[in-house]
PDB file of C-alpha atoms in Angstrom:
ATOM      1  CA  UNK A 151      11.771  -7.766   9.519  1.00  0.00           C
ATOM      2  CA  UNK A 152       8.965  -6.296   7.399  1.00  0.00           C
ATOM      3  CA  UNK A 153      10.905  -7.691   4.164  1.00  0.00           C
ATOM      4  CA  UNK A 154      10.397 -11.083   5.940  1.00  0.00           C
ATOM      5  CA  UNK A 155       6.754 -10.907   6.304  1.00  0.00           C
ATOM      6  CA  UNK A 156       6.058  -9.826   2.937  1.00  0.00           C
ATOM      7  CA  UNK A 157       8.480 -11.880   0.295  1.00  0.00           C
ATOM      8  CA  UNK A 158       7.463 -15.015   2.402  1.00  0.00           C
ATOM      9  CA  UNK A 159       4.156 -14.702   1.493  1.00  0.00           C
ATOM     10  CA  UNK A 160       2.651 -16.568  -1.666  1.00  0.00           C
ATOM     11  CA  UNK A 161       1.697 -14.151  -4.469  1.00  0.00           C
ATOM     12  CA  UNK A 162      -1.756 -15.669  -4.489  1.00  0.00           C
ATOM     13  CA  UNK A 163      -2.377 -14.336  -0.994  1.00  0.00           C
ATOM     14  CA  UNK A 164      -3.798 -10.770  -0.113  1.00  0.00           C
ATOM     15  CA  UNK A 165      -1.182  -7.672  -0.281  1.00  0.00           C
ATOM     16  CA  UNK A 166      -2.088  -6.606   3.259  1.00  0.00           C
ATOM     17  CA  UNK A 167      -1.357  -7.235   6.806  1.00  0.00           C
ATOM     18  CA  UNK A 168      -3.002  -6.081   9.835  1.00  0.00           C
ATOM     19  CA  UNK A 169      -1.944  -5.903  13.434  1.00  0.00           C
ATOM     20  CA  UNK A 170       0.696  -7.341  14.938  1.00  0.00           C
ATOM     21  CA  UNK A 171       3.728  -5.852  17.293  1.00  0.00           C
ATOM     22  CA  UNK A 172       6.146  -5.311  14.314  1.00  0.00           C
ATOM     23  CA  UNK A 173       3.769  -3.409  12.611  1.00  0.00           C
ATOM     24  CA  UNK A 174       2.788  -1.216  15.133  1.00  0.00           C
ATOM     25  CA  UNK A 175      -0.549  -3.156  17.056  1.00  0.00           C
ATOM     26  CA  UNK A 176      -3.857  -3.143  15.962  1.00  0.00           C
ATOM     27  CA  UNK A 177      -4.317   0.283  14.402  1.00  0.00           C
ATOM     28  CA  UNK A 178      -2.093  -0.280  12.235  1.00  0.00           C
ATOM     29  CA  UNK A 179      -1.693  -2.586   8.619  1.00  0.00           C
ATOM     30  CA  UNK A 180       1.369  -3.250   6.088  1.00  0.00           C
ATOM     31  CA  UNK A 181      -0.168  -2.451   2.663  1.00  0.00           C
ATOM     32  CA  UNK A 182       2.524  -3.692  -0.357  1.00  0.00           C
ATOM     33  CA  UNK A 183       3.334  -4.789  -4.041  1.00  0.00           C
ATOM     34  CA  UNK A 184       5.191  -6.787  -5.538  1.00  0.00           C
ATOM     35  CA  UNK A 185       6.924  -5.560  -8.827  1.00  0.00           C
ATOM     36  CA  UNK A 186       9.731  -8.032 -10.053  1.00  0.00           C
ATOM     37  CA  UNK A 187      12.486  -7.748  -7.663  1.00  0.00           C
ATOM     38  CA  UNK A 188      10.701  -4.919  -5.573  1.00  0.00           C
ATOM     39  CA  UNK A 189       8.516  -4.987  -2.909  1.00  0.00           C
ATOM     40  CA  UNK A 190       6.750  -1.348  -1.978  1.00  0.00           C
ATOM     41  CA  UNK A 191       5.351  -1.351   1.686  1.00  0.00           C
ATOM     42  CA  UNK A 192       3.175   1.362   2.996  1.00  0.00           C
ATOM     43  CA  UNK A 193       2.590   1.153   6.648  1.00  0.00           C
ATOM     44  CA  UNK A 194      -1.196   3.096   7.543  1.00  0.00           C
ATOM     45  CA  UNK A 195      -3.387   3.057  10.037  1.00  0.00           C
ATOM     46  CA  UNK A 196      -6.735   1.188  10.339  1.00  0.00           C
ATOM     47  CA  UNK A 197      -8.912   3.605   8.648  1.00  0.00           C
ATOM     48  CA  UNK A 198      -7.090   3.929   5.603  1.00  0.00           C
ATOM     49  CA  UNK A 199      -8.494   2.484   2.524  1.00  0.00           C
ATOM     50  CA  UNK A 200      -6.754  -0.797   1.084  1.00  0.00           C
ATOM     51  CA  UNK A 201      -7.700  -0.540  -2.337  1.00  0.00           C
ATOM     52  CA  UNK A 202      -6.693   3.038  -2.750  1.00  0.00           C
ATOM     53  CA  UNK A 203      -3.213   2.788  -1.573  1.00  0.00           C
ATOM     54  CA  UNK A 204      -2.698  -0.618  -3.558  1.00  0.00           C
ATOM     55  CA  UNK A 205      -3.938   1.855  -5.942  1.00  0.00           C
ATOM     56  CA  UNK A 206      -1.734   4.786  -4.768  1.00  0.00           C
ATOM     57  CA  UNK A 207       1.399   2.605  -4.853  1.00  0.00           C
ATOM     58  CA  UNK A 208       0.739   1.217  -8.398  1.00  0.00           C
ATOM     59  CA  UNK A 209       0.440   5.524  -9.473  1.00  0.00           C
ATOM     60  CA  UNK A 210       4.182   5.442  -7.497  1.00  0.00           C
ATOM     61  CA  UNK A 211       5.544   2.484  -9.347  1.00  0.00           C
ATOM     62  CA  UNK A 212       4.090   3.773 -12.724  1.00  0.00           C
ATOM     63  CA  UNK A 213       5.416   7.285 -12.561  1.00  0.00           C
ATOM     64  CA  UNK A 214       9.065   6.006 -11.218  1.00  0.00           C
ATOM     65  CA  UNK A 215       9.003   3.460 -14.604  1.00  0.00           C
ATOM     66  CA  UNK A 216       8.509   6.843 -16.247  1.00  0.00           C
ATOM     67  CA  UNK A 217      11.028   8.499 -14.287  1.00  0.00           C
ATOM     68  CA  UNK A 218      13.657   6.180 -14.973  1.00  0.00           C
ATOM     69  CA  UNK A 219      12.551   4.312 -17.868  1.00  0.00           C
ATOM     70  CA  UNK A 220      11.848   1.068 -15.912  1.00  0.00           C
ATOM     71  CA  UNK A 221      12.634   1.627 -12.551  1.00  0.00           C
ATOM     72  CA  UNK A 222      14.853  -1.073 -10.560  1.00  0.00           C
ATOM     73  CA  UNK A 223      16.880  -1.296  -7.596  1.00  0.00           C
ATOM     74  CA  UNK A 224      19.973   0.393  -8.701  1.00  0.00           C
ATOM     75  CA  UNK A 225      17.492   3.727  -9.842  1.00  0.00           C
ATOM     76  CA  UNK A 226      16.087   3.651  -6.142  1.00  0.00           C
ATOM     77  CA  UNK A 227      19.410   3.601  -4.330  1.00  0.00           C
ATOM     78  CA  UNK A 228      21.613   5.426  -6.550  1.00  0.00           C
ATOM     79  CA  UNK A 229      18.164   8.566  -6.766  1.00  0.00           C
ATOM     80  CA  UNK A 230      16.767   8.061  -3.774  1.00  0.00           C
ATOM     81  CA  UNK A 231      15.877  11.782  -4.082  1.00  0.00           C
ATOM     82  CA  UNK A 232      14.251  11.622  -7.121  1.00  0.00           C
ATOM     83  CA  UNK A 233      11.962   8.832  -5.916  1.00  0.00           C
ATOM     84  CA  UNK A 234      11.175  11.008  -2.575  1.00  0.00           C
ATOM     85  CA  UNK A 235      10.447  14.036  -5.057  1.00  0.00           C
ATOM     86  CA  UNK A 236       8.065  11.608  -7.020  1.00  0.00           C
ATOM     87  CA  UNK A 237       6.650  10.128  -3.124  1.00  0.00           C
ATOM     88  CA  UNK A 238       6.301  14.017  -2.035  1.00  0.00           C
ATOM     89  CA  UNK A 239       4.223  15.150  -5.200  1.00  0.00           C
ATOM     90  CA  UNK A 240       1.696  11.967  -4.020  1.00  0.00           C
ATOM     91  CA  UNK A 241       1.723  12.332  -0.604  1.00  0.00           C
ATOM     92  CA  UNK A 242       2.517  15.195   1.846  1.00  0.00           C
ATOM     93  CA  UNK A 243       1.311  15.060   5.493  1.00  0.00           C
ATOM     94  CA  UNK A 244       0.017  11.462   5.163  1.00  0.00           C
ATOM     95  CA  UNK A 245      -2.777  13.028   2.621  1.00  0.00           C
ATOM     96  CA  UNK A 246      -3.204  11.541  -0.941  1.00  0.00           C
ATOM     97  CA  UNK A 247      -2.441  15.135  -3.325  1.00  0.00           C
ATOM     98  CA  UNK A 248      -1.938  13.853  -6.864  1.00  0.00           C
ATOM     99  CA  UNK A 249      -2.891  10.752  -8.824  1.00  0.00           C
ATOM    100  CA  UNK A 250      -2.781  12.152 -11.756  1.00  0.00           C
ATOM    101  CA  UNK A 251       0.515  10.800 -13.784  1.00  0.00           C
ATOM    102  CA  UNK A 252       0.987  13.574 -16.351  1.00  0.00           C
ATOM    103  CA  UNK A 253       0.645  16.794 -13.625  1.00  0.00           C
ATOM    104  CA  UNK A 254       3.159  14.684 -11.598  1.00  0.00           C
ATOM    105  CA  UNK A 255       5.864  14.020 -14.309  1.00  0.00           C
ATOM    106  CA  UNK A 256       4.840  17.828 -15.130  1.00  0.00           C
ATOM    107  CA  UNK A 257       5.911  19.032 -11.926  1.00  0.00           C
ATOM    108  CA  UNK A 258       8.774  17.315 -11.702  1.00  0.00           C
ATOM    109  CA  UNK A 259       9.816  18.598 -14.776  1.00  0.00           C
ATOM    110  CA  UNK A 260       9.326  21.692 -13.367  1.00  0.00           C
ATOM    111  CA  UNK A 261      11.643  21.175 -10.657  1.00  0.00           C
ATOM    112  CA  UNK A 262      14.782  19.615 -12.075  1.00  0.00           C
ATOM    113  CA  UNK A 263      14.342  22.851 -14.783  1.00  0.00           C
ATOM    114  CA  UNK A 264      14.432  25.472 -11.577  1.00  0.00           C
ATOM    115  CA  UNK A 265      17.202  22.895 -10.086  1.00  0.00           C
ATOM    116  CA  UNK A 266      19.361  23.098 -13.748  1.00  0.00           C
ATOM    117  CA  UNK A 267      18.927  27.266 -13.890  1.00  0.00           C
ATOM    118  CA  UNK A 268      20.195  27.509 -10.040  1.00  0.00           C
ATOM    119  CA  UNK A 269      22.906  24.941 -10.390  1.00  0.00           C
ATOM    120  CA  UNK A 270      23.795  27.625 -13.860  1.00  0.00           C
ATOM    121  CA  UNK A 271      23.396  30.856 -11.599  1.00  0.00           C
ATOM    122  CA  UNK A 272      25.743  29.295  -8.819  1.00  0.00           C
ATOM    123  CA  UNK A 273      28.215  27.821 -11.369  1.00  0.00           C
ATOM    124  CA  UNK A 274      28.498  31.405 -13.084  1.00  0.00           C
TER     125      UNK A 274
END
């Protein structure tokens, strides 16, 4: 249902929606983009900020292109943990951590190294 309300819409038209019983009442707004075939929908509450998670989202999109040297559908299904490991280094606890691009690609570098030495250890 959310896919409905946002690929209906023209691209001329805002990126957010606010209020409504699919998206949760009045508190809460659909906040997305609209990247080729993708759309990426964030749903916050009220008091969020909708520049800084279109902002926030375009960091996302940015660092999965990097990631997966152009990101598409196929790279979200077939990794859908890398793309939660690049979504957990932004966001943990529904607060913004990181926006920096570089310290994120760092630490995930930093991970899949610790994940390549265990998967060694455990082979051995």
């Amino acid at each position: 249902e959310t896919f409905q309300l946002v690929s209906k819409r023209d691209d001329n038209v805002c990126n957010f929606l606010e209020g409504g019983s699919l998206i949760g009442g009045s508190d809460y707004k659909l906040i997305y983009r609209h990247y080729a075939t993708l759309y990426f929908v964030f749903c916050v509450d009220s008091s969020e900020s909708e520049l800084g998670i279109l902002d926030l989202i375009q960091v996302f999109v940015e660092t999965l292109d990097k990631c997966f040297e152009n990101v598409c559908e196929l790279d979200l299904i077939f990794h859908a943990d890398a793309a939660h490991q690049v979504l957990d280094e932004l966001v943990m606890g529904g607060m913004v951590l990181q926006t920096n691009m570089a310290d994120i690609l760092c630490r995930l570098q930093e991970q899949n190294k610790m994940q390549k030495a265990e998967a060694g250890i455990s082979a051995a």
